[in-house]
């Protein structure tokens, strides 16, 4: 359970993306893989700036090497994360991520309070739901919707006392 709670709490936001791209070790690894001068381009869909496709999903645009300077600046601004000055903290995605941590903790508390041997496998399956939540942005939202549906069904089983696991 701790591993899955950590997965939900780990920051995979714009500041982390910037930190990873601005890391000199990342650039050294890239330079070691190619001969000559390496010119990086970045395909991004910045929140609030990206155009949307017909499904309402953000479209990525290509940004040139100048983006490295923006990444370095953004990486230094990670101290804003979670504060009132965080420009990304008010997005629907970030609010959902914060709420999900609380929902998961409440779920685990409920499982532990009513755990019994016949439903142990079901409890383990419910606790592992965060493993299904992958990706970033609209990809993560799609996986989260599927995980929430699965979670809801498993919690119905839990609350009715059924030891059966969900069909895979």
PDB file of C-alpha atoms in Angstrom:
ATOM      1  CA  UNK A   1       0.000   0.000   0.000  1.00  0.00           C
ATOM      2  CA  UNK A   2       2.823   2.384   0.796  1.00  0.00           C
ATOM      3  CA  UNK A   3       4.208   1.914  -2.724  1.00  0.00           C
ATOM      4  CA  UNK A   4       0.873   2.851  -4.284  1.00  0.00           C
ATOM      5  CA  UNK A   5       0.356   5.825  -1.974  1.00  0.00           C
ATOM      6  CA  UNK A   6       3.843   7.004  -2.932  1.00  0.00           C
ATOM      7  CA  UNK A   7       2.916   6.617  -6.612  1.00  0.00           C
ATOM      8  CA  UNK A   8      -0.080   8.915  -6.086  1.00  0.00           C
ATOM      9  CA  UNK A   9       1.909  11.434  -4.043  1.00  0.00           C
ATOM     10  CA  UNK A  10       4.987  11.574  -6.316  1.00  0.00           C
ATOM     11  CA  UNK A  11       5.068  14.818  -8.268  1.00  0.00           C
ATOM     12  CA  UNK A  12       5.057  14.276 -12.005  1.00  0.00           C
ATOM     13  CA  UNK A  13       4.148  17.815 -12.891  1.00  0.00           C
ATOM     14  CA  UNK A  14       5.508  20.580 -15.086  1.00  0.00           C
ATOM     15  CA  UNK A  15       8.274  21.363 -12.585  1.00  0.00           C
ATOM     16  CA  UNK A  16       9.451  17.752 -12.610  1.00  0.00           C
ATOM     17  CA  UNK A  17       9.382  17.570 -16.415  1.00  0.00           C
ATOM     18  CA  UNK A  18      11.441  20.767 -16.495  1.00  0.00           C
ATOM     19  CA  UNK A  19      13.910  19.408 -13.925  1.00  0.00           C
ATOM     20  CA  UNK A  20      14.431  16.210 -15.900  1.00  0.00           C
ATOM     21  CA  UNK A  21      14.946  18.036 -19.203  1.00  0.00           C
ATOM     22  CA  UNK A  22      17.280  20.621 -17.650  1.00  0.00           C
ATOM     23  CA  UNK A  23      19.432  17.984 -15.928  1.00  0.00           C
ATOM     24  CA  UNK A  24      23.007  18.108 -17.312  1.00  0.00           C
ATOM     25  CA  UNK A  25      23.261  14.319 -16.876  1.00  0.00           C
ATOM     26  CA  UNK A  26      20.355  13.909 -19.310  1.00  0.00           C
ATOM     27  CA  UNK A  27      22.153  16.018 -21.906  1.00  0.00           C
ATOM     28  CA  UNK A  28      25.424  14.161 -21.336  1.00  0.00           C
ATOM     29  CA  UNK A  29      23.678  10.829 -21.984  1.00  0.00           C
ATOM     30  CA  UNK A  30      22.156  12.160 -25.200  1.00  0.00           C
ATOM     31  CA  UNK A  31      25.476  13.603 -26.376  1.00  0.00           C
ATOM     32  CA  UNK A  32      27.184  10.255 -25.677  1.00  0.00           C
ATOM     33  CA  UNK A  33      24.721   8.448 -27.942  1.00  0.00           C
ATOM     34  CA  UNK A  34      25.243  10.628 -31.019  1.00  0.00           C
ATOM     35  CA  UNK A  35      28.218  11.902 -32.982  1.00  0.00           C
ATOM     36  CA  UNK A  36      28.545  15.600 -33.651  1.00  0.00           C
ATOM     37  CA  UNK A  37      26.378  18.417 -32.422  1.00  0.00           C
ATOM     38  CA  UNK A  38      23.030  17.441 -30.940  1.00  0.00           C
ATOM     39  CA  UNK A  39      20.079  19.777 -31.426  1.00  0.00           C
ATOM     40  CA  UNK A  40      17.071  18.921 -29.281  1.00  0.00           C
ATOM     41  CA  UNK A  41      13.455  19.686 -30.031  1.00  0.00           C
ATOM     42  CA  UNK A  42      10.598  19.205 -27.595  1.00  0.00           C
ATOM     43  CA  UNK A  43       7.032  18.153 -28.329  1.00  0.00           C
ATOM     44  CA  UNK A  44       4.865  19.726 -25.630  1.00  0.00           C
ATOM     45  CA  UNK A  45       1.292  20.710 -24.871  1.00  0.00           C
ATOM     46  CA  UNK A  46       1.719  23.405 -22.193  1.00  0.00           C
ATOM     47  CA  UNK A  47      -1.346  23.879 -19.969  1.00  0.00           C
ATOM     48  CA  UNK A  48      -3.325  26.906 -21.019  1.00  0.00           C
ATOM     49  CA  UNK A  49      -1.378  27.332 -24.270  1.00  0.00           C
ATOM     50  CA  UNK A  50      -2.056  24.131 -26.197  1.00  0.00           C
ATOM     51  CA  UNK A  51      -4.774  23.957 -28.821  1.00  0.00           C
ATOM     52  CA  UNK A  52      -7.293  21.124 -28.482  1.00  0.00           C
ATOM     53  CA  UNK A  53      -8.283  18.381 -30.908  1.00  0.00           C
ATOM     54  CA  UNK A  54     -11.890  17.338 -31.664  1.00  0.00           C
ATOM     55  CA  UNK A  55     -12.001  15.256 -28.451  1.00  0.00           C
ATOM     56  CA  UNK A  56     -10.855  18.212 -26.359  1.00  0.00           C
ATOM     57  CA  UNK A  57      -7.386  16.751 -25.810  1.00  0.00           C
ATOM     58  CA  UNK A  58      -4.392  19.101 -25.968  1.00  0.00           C
ATOM     59  CA  UNK A  59      -2.310  18.953 -29.139  1.00  0.00           C
ATOM     60  CA  UNK A  60       1.466  18.906 -28.849  1.00  0.00           C
ATOM     61  CA  UNK A  61       3.603  21.440 -30.671  1.00  0.00           C
ATOM     62  CA  UNK A  62       7.279  21.284 -31.437  1.00  0.00           C
ATOM     63  CA  UNK A  63       9.500  23.703 -29.539  1.00  0.00           C
ATOM     64  CA  UNK A  64      13.136  24.312 -30.384  1.00  0.00           C
ATOM     65  CA  UNK A  65      16.325  24.234 -28.308  1.00  0.00           C
ATOM     66  CA  UNK A  66      15.432  27.592 -26.726  1.00  0.00           C
ATOM     67  CA  UNK A  67      13.007  25.625 -24.548  1.00  0.00           C
ATOM     68  CA  UNK A  68      15.963  24.412 -22.456  1.00  0.00           C
ATOM     69  CA  UNK A  69      16.233  27.910 -20.941  1.00  0.00           C
ATOM     70  CA  UNK A  70      12.543  27.828 -20.053  1.00  0.00           C
ATOM     71  CA  UNK A  71      13.001  24.376 -18.501  1.00  0.00           C
ATOM     72  CA  UNK A  72      15.897  25.630 -16.382  1.00  0.00           C
ATOM     73  CA  UNK A  73      13.834  28.569 -15.148  1.00  0.00           C
ATOM     74  CA  UNK A  74      10.790  26.423 -14.443  1.00  0.00           C
ATOM     75  CA  UNK A  75      12.912  23.840 -12.599  1.00  0.00           C
ATOM     76  CA  UNK A  76      14.169  26.618 -10.297  1.00  0.00           C
ATOM     77  CA  UNK A  77      10.576  27.674  -9.599  1.00  0.00           C
ATOM     78  CA  UNK A  78       9.593  24.293  -8.146  1.00  0.00           C
ATOM     79  CA  UNK A  79       9.350  25.973  -4.735  1.00  0.00           C
ATOM     80  CA  UNK A  80       6.050  27.406  -5.963  1.00  0.00           C
ATOM     81  CA  UNK A  81       4.593  23.881  -6.168  1.00  0.00           C
ATOM     82  CA  UNK A  82       1.572  23.589  -3.913  1.00  0.00           C
ATOM     83  CA  UNK A  83       1.499  27.277  -2.981  1.00  0.00           C
ATOM     84  CA  UNK A  84      -1.043  29.935  -3.910  1.00  0.00           C
ATOM     85  CA  UNK A  85       1.498  31.231  -6.455  1.00  0.00           C
ATOM     86  CA  UNK A  86       1.716  27.910  -8.326  1.00  0.00           C
ATOM     87  CA  UNK A  87       0.338  28.656 -11.810  1.00  0.00           C
ATOM     88  CA  UNK A  88      -0.235  24.942 -12.472  1.00  0.00           C
ATOM     89  CA  UNK A  89      -1.756  24.072  -9.096  1.00  0.00           C
ATOM     90  CA  UNK A  90      -5.222  25.279 -10.020  1.00  0.00           C
ATOM     91  CA  UNK A  91      -5.558  23.121 -13.127  1.00  0.00           C
ATOM     92  CA  UNK A  92      -8.183  20.387 -13.054  1.00  0.00           C
ATOM     93  CA  UNK A  93      -5.429  17.782 -13.382  1.00  0.00           C
ATOM     94  CA  UNK A  94      -3.547  18.972 -10.272  1.00  0.00           C
ATOM     95  CA  UNK A  95      -6.733  19.335  -8.202  1.00  0.00           C
ATOM     96  CA  UNK A  96      -7.729  15.796  -9.174  1.00  0.00           C
ATOM     97  CA  UNK A  97      -4.294  14.443  -8.236  1.00  0.00           C
ATOM     98  CA  UNK A  98      -4.450  16.069  -4.799  1.00  0.00           C
ATOM     99  CA  UNK A  99      -7.984  14.783  -4.181  1.00  0.00           C
ATOM    100  CA  UNK A 100      -6.996  11.290  -5.289  1.00  0.00           C
ATOM    101  CA  UNK A 101      -4.416  11.011  -2.505  1.00  0.00           C
ATOM    102  CA  UNK A 102      -7.105  11.727   0.099  1.00  0.00           C
ATOM    103  CA  UNK A 103      -9.566   9.335  -1.533  1.00  0.00           C
ATOM    104  CA  UNK A 104      -6.976   6.563  -1.579  1.00  0.00           C
ATOM    105  CA  UNK A 105      -6.048   7.114   2.074  1.00  0.00           C
ATOM    106  CA  UNK A 106      -9.729   7.005   3.083  1.00  0.00           C
ATOM    107  CA  UNK A 107     -10.199   3.822   1.065  1.00  0.00           C
ATOM    108  CA  UNK A 108      -7.213   2.134   2.710  1.00  0.00           C
ATOM    109  CA  UNK A 109      -8.471   3.150   6.156  1.00  0.00           C
ATOM    110  CA  UNK A 110     -11.838   1.594   5.318  1.00  0.00           C
ATOM    111  CA  UNK A 111     -10.174  -1.602   4.095  1.00  0.00           C
ATOM    112  CA  UNK A 112      -8.002  -1.897   7.193  1.00  0.00           C
ATOM    113  CA  UNK A 113     -10.924  -1.249   9.541  1.00  0.00           C
ATOM    114  CA  UNK A 114     -12.961  -4.100   8.072  1.00  0.00           C
ATOM    115  CA  UNK A 115     -10.245  -6.449   6.780  1.00  0.00           C
ATOM    116  CA  UNK A 116     -10.786 -10.171   7.231  1.00  0.00           C
ATOM    117  CA  UNK A 117      -9.056 -13.265   5.835  1.00  0.00           C
ATOM    118  CA  UNK A 118     -11.681 -14.187   3.202  1.00  0.00           C
ATOM    119  CA  UNK A 119     -11.408 -10.738   1.575  1.00  0.00           C
ATOM    120  CA  UNK A 120      -7.630 -10.309   1.749  1.00  0.00           C
ATOM    121  CA  UNK A 121      -7.144 -10.886  -2.003  1.00  0.00           C
ATOM    122  CA  UNK A 122      -9.866  -8.341  -2.759  1.00  0.00           C
ATOM    123  CA  UNK A 123      -8.212  -5.814  -0.422  1.00  0.00           C
ATOM    124  CA  UNK A 124      -4.888  -6.321  -2.201  1.00  0.00           C
ATOM    125  CA  UNK A 125      -6.565  -5.807  -5.575  1.00  0.00           C
ATOM    126  CA  UNK A 126      -8.241  -2.609  -4.382  1.00  0.00           C
ATOM    127  CA  UNK A 127      -5.012  -1.305  -2.853  1.00  0.00           C
ATOM    128  CA  UNK A 128      -3.216  -1.881  -6.184  1.00  0.00           C
ATOM    129  CA  UNK A 129      -5.621   0.332  -8.189  1.00  0.00           C
ATOM    130  CA  UNK A 130      -3.029   3.170  -8.480  1.00  0.00           C
ATOM    131  CA  UNK A 131      -0.907   0.815 -10.586  1.00  0.00           C
ATOM    132  CA  UNK A 132      -3.510   1.244 -13.349  1.00  0.00           C
ATOM    133  CA  UNK A 133      -3.150   5.041 -13.363  1.00  0.00           C
ATOM    134  CA  UNK A 134      -0.426   5.789 -15.887  1.00  0.00           C
ATOM    135  CA  UNK A 135       0.586   8.573 -18.187  1.00  0.00           C
ATOM    136  CA  UNK A 136       0.388  12.323 -18.112  1.00  0.00           C
ATOM    137  CA  UNK A 137      -2.326  14.781 -19.070  1.00  0.00           C
ATOM    138  CA  UNK A 138      -5.218  13.416 -21.101  1.00  0.00           C
ATOM    139  CA  UNK A 139      -3.648   9.934 -21.198  1.00  0.00           C
ATOM    140  CA  UNK A 140      -3.599   9.863 -17.397  1.00  0.00           C
ATOM    141  CA  UNK A 141      -7.188  11.168 -17.285  1.00  0.00           C
ATOM    142  CA  UNK A 142      -8.315   8.281 -19.489  1.00  0.00           C
ATOM    143  CA  UNK A 143      -6.517   5.716 -17.290  1.00  0.00           C
ATOM    144  CA  UNK A 144      -7.862   7.377 -14.146  1.00  0.00           C
ATOM    145  CA  UNK A 145     -11.446   7.125 -15.420  1.00  0.00           C
ATOM    146  CA  UNK A 146     -10.997   3.389 -16.047  1.00  0.00           C
ATOM    147  CA  UNK A 147      -9.311   2.926 -12.658  1.00  0.00           C
ATOM    148  CA  UNK A 148     -12.128   4.790 -10.880  1.00  0.00           C
ATOM    149  CA  UNK A 149     -14.740   2.526 -12.515  1.00  0.00           C
ATOM    150  CA  UNK A 150     -12.803  -0.563 -11.442  1.00  0.00           C
ATOM    151  CA  UNK A 151     -12.263   0.891  -7.960  1.00  0.00           C
ATOM    152  CA  UNK A 152     -15.967   1.629  -7.568  1.00  0.00           C
ATOM    153  CA  UNK A 153     -16.941  -1.916  -8.565  1.00  0.00           C
ATOM    154  CA  UNK A 154     -14.416  -3.473  -6.219  1.00  0.00           C
ATOM    155  CA  UNK A 155     -15.558  -1.270  -3.336  1.00  0.00           C
ATOM    156  CA  UNK A 156     -19.156  -2.425  -3.913  1.00  0.00           C
ATOM    157  CA  UNK A 157     -17.902  -5.996  -3.569  1.00  0.00           C
ATOM    158  CA  UNK A 158     -15.982  -5.024  -0.434  1.00  0.00           C
ATOM    159  CA  UNK A 159     -18.929  -3.301   1.210  1.00  0.00           C
ATOM    160  CA  UNK A 160     -21.296  -6.183   0.481  1.00  0.00           C
ATOM    161  CA  UNK A 161     -18.848  -8.589   2.097  1.00  0.00           C
ATOM    162  CA  UNK A 162     -18.103 -10.526  -1.087  1.00  0.00           C
ATOM    163  CA  UNK A 163     -14.722 -12.277  -1.053  1.00  0.00           C
ATOM    164  CA  UNK A 164     -14.817 -12.665  -4.852  1.00  0.00           C
ATOM    165  CA  UNK A 165     -12.261 -10.810  -6.874  1.00  0.00           C
ATOM    166  CA  UNK A 166     -13.253  -8.896  -9.975  1.00  0.00           C
ATOM    167  CA  UNK A 167     -12.941 -10.653 -13.308  1.00  0.00           C
ATOM    168  CA  UNK A 168      -9.668  -9.769 -14.983  1.00  0.00           C
TER     169      UNK A 168
END
